[in-house]
Short mmCIF file of C-alpha atoms in Angstrom, two decimals:
data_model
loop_
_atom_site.label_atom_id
_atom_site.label_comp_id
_atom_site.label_asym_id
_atom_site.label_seq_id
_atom_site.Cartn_x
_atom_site.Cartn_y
_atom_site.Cartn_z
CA UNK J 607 0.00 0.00 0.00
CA UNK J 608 1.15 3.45 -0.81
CA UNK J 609 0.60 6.61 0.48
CA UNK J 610 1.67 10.48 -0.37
CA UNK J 611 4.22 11.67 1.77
CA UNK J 612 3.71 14.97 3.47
CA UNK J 613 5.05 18.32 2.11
CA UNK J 614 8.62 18.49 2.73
CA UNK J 615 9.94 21.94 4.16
CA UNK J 616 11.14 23.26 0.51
CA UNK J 617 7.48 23.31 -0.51
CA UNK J 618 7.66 20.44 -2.62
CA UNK J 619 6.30 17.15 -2.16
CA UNK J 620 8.05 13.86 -1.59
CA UNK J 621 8.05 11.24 -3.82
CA UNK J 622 4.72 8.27 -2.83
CA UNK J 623 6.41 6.04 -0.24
CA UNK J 624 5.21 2.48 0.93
CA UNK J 625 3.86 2.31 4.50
CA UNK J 626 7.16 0.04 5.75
CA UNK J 627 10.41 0.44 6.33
CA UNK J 628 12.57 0.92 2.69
CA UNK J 629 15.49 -1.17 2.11
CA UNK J 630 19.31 0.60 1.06
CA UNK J 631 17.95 0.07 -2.49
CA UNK J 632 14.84 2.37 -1.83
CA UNK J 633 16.96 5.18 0.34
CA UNK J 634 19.16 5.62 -2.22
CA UNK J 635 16.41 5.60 -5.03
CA UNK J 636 14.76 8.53 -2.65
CA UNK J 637 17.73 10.99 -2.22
CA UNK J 638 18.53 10.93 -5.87
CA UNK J 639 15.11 11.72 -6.73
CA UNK J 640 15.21 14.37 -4.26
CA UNK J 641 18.47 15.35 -5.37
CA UNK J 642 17.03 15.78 -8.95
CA UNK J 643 14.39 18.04 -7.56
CA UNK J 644 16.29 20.93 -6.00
CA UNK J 645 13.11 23.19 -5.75
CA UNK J 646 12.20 20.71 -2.77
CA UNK J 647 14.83 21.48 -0.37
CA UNK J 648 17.33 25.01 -2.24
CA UNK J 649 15.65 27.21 0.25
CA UNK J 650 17.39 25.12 2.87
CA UNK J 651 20.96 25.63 2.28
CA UNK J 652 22.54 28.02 4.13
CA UNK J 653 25.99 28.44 5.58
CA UNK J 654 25.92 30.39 8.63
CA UNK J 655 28.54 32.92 8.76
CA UNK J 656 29.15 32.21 12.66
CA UNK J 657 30.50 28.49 11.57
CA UNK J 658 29.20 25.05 11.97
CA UNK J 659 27.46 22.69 10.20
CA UNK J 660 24.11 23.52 8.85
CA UNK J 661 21.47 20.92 8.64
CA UNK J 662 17.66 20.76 8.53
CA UNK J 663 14.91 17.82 8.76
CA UNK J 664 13.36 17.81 5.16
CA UNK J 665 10.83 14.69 5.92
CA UNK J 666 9.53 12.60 8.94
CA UNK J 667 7.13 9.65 8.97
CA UNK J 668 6.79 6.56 11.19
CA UNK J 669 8.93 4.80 8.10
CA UNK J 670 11.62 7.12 6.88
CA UNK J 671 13.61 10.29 7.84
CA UNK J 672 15.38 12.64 5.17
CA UNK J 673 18.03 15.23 6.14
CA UNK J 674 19.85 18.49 4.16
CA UNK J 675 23.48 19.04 5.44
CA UNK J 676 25.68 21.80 5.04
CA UNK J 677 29.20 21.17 5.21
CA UNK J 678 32.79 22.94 5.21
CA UNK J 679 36.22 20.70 5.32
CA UNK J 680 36.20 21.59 9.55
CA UNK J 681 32.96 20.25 9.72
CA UNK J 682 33.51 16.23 10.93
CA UNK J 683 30.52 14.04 12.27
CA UNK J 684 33.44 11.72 14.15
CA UNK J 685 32.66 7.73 14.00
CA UNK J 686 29.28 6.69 14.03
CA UNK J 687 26.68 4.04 13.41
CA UNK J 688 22.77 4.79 12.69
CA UNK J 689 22.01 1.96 15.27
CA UNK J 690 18.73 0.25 13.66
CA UNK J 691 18.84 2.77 10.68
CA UNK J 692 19.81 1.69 7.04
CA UNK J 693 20.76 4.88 4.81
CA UNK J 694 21.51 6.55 1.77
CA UNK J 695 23.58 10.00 0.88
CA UNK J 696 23.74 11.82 -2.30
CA UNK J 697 26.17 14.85 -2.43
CA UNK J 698 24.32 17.80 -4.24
CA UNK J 699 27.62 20.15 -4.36
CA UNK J 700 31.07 19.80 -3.58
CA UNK J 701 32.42 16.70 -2.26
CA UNK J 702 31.84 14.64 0.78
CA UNK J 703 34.85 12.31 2.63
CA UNK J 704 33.87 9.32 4.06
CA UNK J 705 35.85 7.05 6.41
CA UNK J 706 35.49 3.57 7.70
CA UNK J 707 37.71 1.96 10.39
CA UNK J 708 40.11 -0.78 9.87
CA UNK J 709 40.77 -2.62 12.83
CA UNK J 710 44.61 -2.66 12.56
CA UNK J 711 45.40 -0.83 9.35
CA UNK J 712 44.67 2.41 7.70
CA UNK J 713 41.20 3.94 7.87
CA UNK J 714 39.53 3.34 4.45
CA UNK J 715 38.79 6.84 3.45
CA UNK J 716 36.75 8.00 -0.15
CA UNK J 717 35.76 10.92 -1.53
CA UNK J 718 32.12 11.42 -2.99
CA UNK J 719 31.77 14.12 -5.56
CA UNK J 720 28.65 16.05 -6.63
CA UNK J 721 26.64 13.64 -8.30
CA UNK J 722 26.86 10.44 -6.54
CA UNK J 723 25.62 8.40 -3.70
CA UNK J 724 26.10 5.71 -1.18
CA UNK J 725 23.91 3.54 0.56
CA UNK J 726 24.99 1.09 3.71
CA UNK J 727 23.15 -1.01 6.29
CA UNK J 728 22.76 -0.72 10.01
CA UNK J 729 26.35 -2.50 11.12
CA UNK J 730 28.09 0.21 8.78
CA UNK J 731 30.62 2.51 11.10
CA UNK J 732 31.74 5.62 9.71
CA UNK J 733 32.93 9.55 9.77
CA UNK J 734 32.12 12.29 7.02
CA UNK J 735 33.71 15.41 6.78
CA UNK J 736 33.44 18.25 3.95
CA UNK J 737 36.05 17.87 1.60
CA UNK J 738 35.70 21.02 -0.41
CA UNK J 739 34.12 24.27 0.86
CA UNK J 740 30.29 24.44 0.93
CA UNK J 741 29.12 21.15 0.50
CA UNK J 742 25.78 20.11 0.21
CA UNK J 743 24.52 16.43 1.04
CA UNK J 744 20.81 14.34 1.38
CA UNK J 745 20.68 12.08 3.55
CA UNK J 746 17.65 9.50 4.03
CA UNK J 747 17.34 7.00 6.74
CA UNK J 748 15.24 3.73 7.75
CA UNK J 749 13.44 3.08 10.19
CA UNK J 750 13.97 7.20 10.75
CA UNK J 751 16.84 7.90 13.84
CA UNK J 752 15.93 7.45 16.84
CA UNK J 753 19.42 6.47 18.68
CA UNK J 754 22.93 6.63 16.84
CA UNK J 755 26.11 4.86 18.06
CA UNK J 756 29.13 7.23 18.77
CA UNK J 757 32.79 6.14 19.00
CA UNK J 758 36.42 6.62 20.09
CA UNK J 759 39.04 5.06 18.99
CA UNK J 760 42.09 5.92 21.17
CA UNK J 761 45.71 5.57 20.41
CA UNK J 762 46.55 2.17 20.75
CA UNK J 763 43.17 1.33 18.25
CA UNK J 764 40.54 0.32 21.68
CA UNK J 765 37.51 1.57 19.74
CA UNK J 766 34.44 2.68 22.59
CA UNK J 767 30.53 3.23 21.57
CA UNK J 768 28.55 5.57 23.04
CA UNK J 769 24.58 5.59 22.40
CA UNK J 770 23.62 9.28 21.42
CA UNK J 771 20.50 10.91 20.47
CA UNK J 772 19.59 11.48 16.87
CA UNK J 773 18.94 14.84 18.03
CA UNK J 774 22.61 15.26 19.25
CA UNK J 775 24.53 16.88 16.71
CA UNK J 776 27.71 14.31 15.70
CA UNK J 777 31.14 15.71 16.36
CA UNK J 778 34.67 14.02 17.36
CA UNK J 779 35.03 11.88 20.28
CA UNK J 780 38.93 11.41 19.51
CA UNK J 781 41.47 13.45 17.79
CA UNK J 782 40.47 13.54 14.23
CA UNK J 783 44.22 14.34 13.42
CA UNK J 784 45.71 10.80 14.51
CA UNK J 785 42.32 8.95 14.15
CA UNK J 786 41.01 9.19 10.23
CA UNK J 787 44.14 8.36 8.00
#
């Protein structure tokens, strides 16, 4: 059964949504169609002149939960999990560096440019930063965040998890000099 999503807060409309929770497939389907659509969520952008990373709920149901964030290269969202949540990204502008840890090597780190996405499941651990000035991501997540999973990793690679709001903006628990390669 499907059902049209509420407005989003650009004005637009969502694309029709089933009533369960999407798959990785589905998220990333959703923010490249939203990504396509920039009259649904321009109006959001904004990069405060005071610093910090700028983001803004675009869309909320009992089934899915989409996200605009703003970043600059200081901005970093330190390790993390999404706890239940599967999700998707697609970077609108600039460019987007993602990092996973490697237990006993180098961090895996990636750049995504304007124009692509990623998609990865509830066990996936990882940091963004900015990687250009003014960046621009979509992010879409399901079930929607309720709890995320923060983490250290200190110097001799002991990696701790701390369970964090989704409401808690995501910064550093380490040093991000010595801890994303």
């Amino acid at each position: 059964m499907s059902t049209t999503t509420d407005q989003i807060q650009g004005g637009g409309t969502c694309a029709e949504l089933p009533e369960r929770t999407l798959d990785r497939r589905e998220l990333r389907d959703l923010v490249n169609d939203l990504a396509a659509h920039p009259e649904e969520w321009r109006d959001q952008v904004d990069f405060p002149a005071d610093g910090g990373r700028h983001y803004a709920s675009l869309y909320r149901d009992a089934y899915v939960d989409v996200w605009l964030l703003c970043w600059r290269p200081e901005d970093d969202t330190g390790w993390h999990d999404h706890d239940i949540s599967s999700g998707a990204v697609h970077v609108v502008r600039g460019a987007l560096r993602e990092c996973n840890p490697r237990i006993g090597g180098e961090h895996l780190e990636t750049v995504v440019p304007a124009g692509q996405s990623f998609s990865f499941g509830p066990d996936h651990i990882h940091r963004l930063t900015g990687a250009v000035d003014e960046s621009v991501s979509i992010h879409a997540y399901s079930p929607p965040l309720w709890r995320l999973g923060q983490y250290s990793i200190d110097g001799t690679g002991v990696m701790r998890r701390v369970s964090v709001s989704y409401a808690d903006e995501l910064r550093p628990m380490d040093d991000p000099i010595t801890s994303v390669a």
